[in-house]
Short mmCIF file of C-alpha atoms in Angstrom, two decimals:
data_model
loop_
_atom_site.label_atom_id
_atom_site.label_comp_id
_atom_site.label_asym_id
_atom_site.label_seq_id
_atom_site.Cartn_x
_atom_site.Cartn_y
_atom_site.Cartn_z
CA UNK A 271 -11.19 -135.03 -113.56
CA UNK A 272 -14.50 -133.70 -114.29
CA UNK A 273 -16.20 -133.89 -117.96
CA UNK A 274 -14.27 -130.01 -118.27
CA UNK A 275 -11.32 -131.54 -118.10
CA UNK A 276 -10.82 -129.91 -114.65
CA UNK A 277 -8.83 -131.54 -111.59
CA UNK A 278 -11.47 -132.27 -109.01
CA UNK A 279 -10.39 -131.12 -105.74
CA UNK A 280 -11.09 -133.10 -102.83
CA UNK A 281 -13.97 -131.53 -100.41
CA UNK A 282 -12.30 -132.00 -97.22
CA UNK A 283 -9.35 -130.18 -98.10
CA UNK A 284 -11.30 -126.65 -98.58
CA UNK A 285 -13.19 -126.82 -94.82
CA UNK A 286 -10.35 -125.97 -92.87
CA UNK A 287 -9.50 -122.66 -94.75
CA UNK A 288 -12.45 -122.28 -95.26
CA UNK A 289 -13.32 -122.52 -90.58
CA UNK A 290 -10.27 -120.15 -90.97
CA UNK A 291 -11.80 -117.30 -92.64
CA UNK A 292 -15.05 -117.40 -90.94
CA UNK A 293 -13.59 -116.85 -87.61
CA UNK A 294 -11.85 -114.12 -88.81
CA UNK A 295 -14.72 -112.26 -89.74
CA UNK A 296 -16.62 -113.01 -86.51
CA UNK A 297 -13.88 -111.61 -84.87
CA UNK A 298 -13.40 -108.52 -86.46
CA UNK A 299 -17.25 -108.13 -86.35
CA UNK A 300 -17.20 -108.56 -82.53
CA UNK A 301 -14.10 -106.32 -81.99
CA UNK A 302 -16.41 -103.39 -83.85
CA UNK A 303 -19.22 -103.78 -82.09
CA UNK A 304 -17.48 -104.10 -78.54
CA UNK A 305 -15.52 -100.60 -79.36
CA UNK A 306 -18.93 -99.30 -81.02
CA UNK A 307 -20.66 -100.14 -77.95
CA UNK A 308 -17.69 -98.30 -75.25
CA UNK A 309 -17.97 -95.36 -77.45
CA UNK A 310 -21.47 -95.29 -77.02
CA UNK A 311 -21.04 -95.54 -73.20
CA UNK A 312 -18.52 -92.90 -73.09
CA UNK A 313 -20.88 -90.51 -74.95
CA UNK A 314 -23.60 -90.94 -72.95
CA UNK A 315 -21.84 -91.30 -69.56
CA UNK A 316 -22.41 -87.52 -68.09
CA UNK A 317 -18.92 -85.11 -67.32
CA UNK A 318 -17.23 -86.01 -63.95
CA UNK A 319 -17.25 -82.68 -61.84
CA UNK A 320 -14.46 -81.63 -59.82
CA UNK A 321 -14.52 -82.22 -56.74
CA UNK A 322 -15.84 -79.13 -53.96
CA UNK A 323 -14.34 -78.95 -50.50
CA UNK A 324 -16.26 -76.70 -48.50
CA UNK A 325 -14.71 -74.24 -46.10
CA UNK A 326 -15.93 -70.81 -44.56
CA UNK A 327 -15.98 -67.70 -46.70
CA UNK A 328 -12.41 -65.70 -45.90
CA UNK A 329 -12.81 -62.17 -44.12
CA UNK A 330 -13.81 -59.32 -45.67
CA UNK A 331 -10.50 -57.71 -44.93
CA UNK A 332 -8.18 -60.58 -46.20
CA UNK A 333 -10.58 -60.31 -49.33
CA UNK A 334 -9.81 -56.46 -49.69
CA UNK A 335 -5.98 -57.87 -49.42
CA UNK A 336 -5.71 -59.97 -51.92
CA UNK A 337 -7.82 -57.98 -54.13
CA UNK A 338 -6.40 -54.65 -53.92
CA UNK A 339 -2.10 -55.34 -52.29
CA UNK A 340 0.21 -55.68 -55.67
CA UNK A 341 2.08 -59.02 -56.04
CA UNK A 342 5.29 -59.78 -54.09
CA UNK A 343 3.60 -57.86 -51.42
CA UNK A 344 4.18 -60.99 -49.36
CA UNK A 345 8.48 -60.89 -49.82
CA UNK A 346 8.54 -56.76 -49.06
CA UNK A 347 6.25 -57.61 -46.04
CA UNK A 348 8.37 -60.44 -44.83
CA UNK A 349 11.19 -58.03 -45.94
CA UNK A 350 10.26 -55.22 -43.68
CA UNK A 351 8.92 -57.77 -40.56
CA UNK A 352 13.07 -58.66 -40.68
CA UNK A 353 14.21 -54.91 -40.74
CA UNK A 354 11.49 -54.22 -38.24
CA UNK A 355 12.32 -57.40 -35.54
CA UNK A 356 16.18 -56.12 -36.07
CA UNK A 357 15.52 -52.40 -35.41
CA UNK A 358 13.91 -53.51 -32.22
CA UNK A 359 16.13 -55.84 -31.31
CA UNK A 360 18.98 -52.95 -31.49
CA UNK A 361 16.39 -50.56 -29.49
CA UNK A 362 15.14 -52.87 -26.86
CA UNK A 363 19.21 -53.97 -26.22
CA UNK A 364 20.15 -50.29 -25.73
CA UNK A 365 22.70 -50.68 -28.73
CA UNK A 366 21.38 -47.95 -30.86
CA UNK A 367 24.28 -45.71 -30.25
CA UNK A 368 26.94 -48.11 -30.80
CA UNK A 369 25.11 -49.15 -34.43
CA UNK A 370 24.37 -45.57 -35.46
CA UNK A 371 28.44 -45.03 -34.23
CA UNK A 372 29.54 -48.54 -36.67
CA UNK A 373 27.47 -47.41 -39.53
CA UNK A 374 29.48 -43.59 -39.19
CA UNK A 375 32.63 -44.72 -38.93
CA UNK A 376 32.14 -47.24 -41.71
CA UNK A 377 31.27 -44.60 -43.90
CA UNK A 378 33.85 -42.40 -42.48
CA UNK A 379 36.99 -44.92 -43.62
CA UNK A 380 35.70 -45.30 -46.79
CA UNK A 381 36.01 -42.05 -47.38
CA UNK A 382 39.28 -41.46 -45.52
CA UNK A 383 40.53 -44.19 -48.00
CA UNK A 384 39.48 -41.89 -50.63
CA UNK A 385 41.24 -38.99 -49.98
CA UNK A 386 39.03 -36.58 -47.64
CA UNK A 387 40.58 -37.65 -44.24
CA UNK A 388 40.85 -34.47 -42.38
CA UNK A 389 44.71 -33.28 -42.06
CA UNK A 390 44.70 -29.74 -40.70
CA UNK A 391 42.13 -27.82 -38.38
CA UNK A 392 41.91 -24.36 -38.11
CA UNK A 393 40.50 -22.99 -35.29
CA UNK A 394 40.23 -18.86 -34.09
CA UNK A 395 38.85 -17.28 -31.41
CA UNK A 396 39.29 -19.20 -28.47
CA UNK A 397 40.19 -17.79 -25.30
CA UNK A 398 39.05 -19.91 -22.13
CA UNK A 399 38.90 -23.45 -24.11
CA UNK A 400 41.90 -24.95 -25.70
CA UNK A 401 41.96 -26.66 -29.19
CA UNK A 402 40.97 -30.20 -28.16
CA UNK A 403 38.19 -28.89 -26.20
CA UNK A 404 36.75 -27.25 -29.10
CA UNK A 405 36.77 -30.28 -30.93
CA UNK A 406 35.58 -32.61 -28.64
CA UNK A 407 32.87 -30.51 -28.37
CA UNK A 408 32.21 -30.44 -32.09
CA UNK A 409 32.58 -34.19 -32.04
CA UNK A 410 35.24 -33.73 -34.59
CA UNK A 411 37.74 -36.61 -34.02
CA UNK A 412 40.90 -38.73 -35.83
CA UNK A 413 37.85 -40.65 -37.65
CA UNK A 414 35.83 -38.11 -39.03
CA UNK A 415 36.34 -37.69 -42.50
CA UNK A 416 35.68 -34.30 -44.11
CA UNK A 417 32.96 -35.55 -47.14
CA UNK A 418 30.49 -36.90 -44.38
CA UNK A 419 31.18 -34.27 -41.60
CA UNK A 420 27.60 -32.60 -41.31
CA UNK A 421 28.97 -28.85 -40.73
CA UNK A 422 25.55 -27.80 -39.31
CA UNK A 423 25.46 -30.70 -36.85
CA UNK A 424 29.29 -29.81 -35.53
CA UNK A 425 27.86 -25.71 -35.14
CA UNK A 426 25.18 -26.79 -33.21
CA UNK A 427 26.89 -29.07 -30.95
CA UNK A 428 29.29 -26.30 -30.66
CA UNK A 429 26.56 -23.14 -29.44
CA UNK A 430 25.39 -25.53 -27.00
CA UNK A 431 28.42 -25.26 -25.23
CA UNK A 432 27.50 -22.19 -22.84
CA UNK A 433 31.41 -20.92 -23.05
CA UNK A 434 30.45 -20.48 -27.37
CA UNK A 435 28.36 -18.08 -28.29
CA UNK A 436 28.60 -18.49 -31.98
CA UNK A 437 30.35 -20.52 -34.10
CA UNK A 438 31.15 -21.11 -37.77
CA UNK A 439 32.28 -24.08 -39.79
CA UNK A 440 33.71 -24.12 -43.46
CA UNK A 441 34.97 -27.61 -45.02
CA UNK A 442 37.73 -26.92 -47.09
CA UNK A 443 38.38 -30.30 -49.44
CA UNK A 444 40.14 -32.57 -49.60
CA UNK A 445 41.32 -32.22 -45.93
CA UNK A 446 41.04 -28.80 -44.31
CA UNK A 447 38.42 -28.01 -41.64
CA UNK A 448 38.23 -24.27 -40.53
CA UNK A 449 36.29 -23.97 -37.13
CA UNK A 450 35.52 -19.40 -36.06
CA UNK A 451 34.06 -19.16 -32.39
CA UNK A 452 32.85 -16.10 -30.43
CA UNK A 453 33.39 -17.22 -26.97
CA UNK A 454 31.70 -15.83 -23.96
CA UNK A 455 33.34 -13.67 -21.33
CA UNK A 456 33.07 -14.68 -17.94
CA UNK A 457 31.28 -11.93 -15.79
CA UNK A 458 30.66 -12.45 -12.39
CA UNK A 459 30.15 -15.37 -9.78
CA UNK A 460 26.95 -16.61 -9.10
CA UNK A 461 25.56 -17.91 -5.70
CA UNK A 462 22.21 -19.95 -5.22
CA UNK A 463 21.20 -22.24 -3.36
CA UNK A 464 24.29 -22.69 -2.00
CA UNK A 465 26.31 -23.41 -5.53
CA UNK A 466 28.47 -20.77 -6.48
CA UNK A 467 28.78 -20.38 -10.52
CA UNK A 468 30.49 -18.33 -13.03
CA UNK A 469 28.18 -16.59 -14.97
CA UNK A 470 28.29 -14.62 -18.47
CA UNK A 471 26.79 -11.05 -18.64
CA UNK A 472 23.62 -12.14 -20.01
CA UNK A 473 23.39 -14.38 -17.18
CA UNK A 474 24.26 -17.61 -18.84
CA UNK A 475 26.16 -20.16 -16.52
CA UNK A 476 29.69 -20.54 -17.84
CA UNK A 477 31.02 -23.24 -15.46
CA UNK A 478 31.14 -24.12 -11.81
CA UNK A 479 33.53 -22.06 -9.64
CA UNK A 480 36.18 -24.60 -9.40
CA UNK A 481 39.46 -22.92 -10.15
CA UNK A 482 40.93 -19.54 -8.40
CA UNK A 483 41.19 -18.26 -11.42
CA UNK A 484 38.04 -16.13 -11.28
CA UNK A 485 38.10 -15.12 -7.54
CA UNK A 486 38.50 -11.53 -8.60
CA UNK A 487 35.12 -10.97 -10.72
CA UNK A 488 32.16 -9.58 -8.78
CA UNK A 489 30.21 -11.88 -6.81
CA UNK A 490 25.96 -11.53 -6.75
CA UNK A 491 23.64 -13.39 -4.96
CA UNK A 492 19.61 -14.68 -4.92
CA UNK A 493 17.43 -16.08 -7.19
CA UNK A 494 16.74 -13.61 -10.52
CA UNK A 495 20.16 -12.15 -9.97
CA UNK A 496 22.19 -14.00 -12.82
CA UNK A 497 19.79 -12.02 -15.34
CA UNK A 498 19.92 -8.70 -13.36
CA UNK A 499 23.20 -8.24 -12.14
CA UNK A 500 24.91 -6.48 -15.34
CA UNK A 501 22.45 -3.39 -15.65
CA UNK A 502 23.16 -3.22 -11.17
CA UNK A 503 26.62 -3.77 -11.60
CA UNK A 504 26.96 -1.56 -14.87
CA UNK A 505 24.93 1.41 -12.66
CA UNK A 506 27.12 0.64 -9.20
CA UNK A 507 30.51 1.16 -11.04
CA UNK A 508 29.35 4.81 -11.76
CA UNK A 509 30.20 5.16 -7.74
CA UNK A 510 33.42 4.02 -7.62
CA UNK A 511 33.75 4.56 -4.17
CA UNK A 512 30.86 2.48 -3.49
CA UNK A 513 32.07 -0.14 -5.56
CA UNK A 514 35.37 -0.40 -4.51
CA UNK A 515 34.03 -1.46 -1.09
CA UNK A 516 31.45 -3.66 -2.30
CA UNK A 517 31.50 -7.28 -1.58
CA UNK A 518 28.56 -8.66 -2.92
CA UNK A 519 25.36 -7.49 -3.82
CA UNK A 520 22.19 -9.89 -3.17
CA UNK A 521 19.53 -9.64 -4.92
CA UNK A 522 16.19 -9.91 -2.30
CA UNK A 523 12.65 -10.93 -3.24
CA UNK A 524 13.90 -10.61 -6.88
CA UNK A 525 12.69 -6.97 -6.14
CA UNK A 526 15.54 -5.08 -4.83
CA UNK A 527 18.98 -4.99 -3.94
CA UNK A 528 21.46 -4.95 -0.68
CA UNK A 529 25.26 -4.10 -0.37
CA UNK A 530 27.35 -6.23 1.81
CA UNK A 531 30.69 -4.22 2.23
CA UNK A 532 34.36 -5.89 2.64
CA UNK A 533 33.89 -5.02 6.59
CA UNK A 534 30.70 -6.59 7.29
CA UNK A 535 28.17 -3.58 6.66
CA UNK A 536 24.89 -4.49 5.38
CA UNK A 537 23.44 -1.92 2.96
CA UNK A 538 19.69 -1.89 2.25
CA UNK A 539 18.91 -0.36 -0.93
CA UNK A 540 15.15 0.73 -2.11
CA UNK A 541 13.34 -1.15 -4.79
CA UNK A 542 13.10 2.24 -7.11
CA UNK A 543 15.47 5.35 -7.76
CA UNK A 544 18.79 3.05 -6.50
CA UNK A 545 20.98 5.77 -8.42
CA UNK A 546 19.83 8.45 -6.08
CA UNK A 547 20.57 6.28 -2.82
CA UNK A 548 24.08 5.08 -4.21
CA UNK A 549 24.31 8.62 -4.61
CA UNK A 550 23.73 9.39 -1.37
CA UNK A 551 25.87 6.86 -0.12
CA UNK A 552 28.85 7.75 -1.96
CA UNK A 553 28.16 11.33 -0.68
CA UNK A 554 27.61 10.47 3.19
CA UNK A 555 31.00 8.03 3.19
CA UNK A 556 33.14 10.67 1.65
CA UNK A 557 31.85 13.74 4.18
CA UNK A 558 30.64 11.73 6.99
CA UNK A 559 33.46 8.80 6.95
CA UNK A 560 30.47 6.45 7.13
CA UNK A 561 32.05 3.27 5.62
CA UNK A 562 34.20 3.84 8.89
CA UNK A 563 31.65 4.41 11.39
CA UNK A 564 31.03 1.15 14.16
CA UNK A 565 27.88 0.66 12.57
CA UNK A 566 26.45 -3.09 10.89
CA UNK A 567 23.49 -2.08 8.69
CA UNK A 568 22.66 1.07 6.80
CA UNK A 569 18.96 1.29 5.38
CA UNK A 570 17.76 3.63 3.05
CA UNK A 571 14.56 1.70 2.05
CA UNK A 572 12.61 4.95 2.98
CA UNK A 573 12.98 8.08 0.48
CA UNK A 574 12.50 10.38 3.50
CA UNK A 575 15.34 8.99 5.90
CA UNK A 576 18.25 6.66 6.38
CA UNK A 577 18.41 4.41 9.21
CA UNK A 578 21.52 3.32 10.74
CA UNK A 579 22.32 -0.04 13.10
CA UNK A 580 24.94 0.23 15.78
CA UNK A 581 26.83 -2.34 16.25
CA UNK A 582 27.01 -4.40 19.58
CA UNK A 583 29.94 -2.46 20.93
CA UNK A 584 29.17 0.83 19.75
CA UNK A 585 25.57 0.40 20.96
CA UNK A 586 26.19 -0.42 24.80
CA UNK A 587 29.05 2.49 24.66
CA UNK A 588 26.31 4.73 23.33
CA UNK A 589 23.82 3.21 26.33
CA UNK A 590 26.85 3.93 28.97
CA UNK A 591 27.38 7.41 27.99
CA UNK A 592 24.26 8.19 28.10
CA UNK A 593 23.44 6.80 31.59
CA UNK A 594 26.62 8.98 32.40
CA UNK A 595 24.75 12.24 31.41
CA UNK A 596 21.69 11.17 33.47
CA UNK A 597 23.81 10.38 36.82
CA UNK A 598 25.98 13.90 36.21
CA UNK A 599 22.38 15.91 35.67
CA UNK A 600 22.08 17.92 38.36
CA UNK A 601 18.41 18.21 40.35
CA UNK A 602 16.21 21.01 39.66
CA UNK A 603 17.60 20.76 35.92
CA UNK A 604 15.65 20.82 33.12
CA UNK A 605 15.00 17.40 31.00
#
């Protein structure tokens, strides 16, 4: 004990705490000064800049692009590039018909499913074509559906049709289709170019002659004369007699007209004042029996005369008689 009465501790048992402590203290000093220090480093260590590939400077028009085009222009553009490489894939394959003809008669049995399938078809005013005619023409058929039928459309395909000359649709819902036509009247036969046609009066070509059933209508003939024939044919049945004998008229040069008669004759009418020289004609047949006469041509192409062709016959029986007045003249006679 010391002289304080205190317990004396021994000096080598404090150094080992004592070492302890210390090194704690250098160590935390150290620690501070090694993060002190990084910081420091970090501060002064300058930013790290992104890194800058180069590449060339984009065209001016891609620039307008993708400055000015709204976004999602890219999906409508690979949109319409689909629509577009379809579309001409159905035009380039010739199929463009049978899509447009899918697509209708989709549409068509939906709405026959609905109710507006087309159940009774009224038609008036036909005369040369029969009822499925009409509406084969129209395109009308056991698919069409009366909602989607495009009455326009049907008319139209209908007045195409030379024997139609007007037509008129009404769509009566849910299922009644009423179809008026004004058909054409057949006229006269046609010949040119060696195709003989039946023709309406304002020269519109009806058909080809095919059946017998128009042998009896008047035949004309020569380029022009499908437009001119009803104002000639309208003045030559004002001479009845005349017409009645009448074959066929021809139309020549587009100018004038001849008669060819049931027997052959050949009339040759002038290019102006016709109705005179049918006149005349008519006249000379029924005082002069001319129709009747052995003759092949008549022409009356000159106001101031008519000229008349013999035939073969009755020109080398005219020749014989008169080399038979000759021979009987006596001599000394006057000529």
């Amino acid at each position: 004990m010391d002289g304080a009465g205190r317990l004396t501790r021994s000096v080598r048992s404090l150094g080992p705490q004592a070492d302890l402590r210390a090194a704690a203290i250098g160590a935390a000093v150290l620690l501070r000064e090694y993060i002190g220090a990084h910081l420091a480093r970090r501060r002064r260590r300058p930013a790290k800049r992104p890194q800058v590939i180069d590449r060339e400077p984009p065209n001016r028009y891609i620039q307008m692009v993708e400055r000015y085009l709204p976004r999602r222009i890219g999906l409508v553009a690979t949109l319409a590039i689909l629509f577009g490489s379809l579309g001409f894939g159905i035009v380039r394959g010739g199929h463009v018909e049978e899509f447009t003809t899918a697509l209708s008669d989709t549409r068509n049995a939906l709405a026959n499913s609905a109710g507006f399938r087309i159940t009774t078809v009224g038609i008036n005013g036909r005369k040369q074509l029969s009822q499925d005619e009409v509406l084969a023409i129209g395109g009308v058929n056991g698919r069409s559906s009366l909602l989607f039928l495009d009455a326009d459309t049907v008319r139209a395909k209908l007045k195409a049709n030379p024997w139609i000359a007007d037509a008129t649709i009404l769509k009566l819902y849910p299922g009644r289709l009423q179809i008026d036509i004004v058909e054409r009247t057949a006229f006269a036969l046609w010949q040119q170019n060696g195709r003989l046609s039946v023709i309406a009066s304002d020269g519109a070509v009806l058909e080809p002659y095919v059946t017998r059933r128009f042998l009896n209508l008047p035949l004309v003939v020569g380029k022009g004369a499908d437009t001119r024939a009803q104002d000639f044919l309208a003045l030559l049945d004002r001479y009845p007699q005349v017409r009645s004998v009448t074959k066929a008229a021809i139309f020549v040069g587009e100018r004038r007209w001849n008669l060819r008669l049931k027997d052959g004759l050949d009339v040759r009418l002038p290019e102006n004042d016709v109705g005179n020289a049918l006149a005349a004609l008519s006249r000379l047949d029924k005082d002069e029996k001319l129709f009747s006469r052995d003759i092949v041509a008549v022409d009356m192409r000159l106001p101031d005369r008519l000229i008349v062709q013999l035939s073969e016959e009755a020109g080398k029986a005219r020749d014989d008689l008169f080399k038979d007045k000759k021979s009987k003249k006596k001599p000394g006679d006057s000529a």
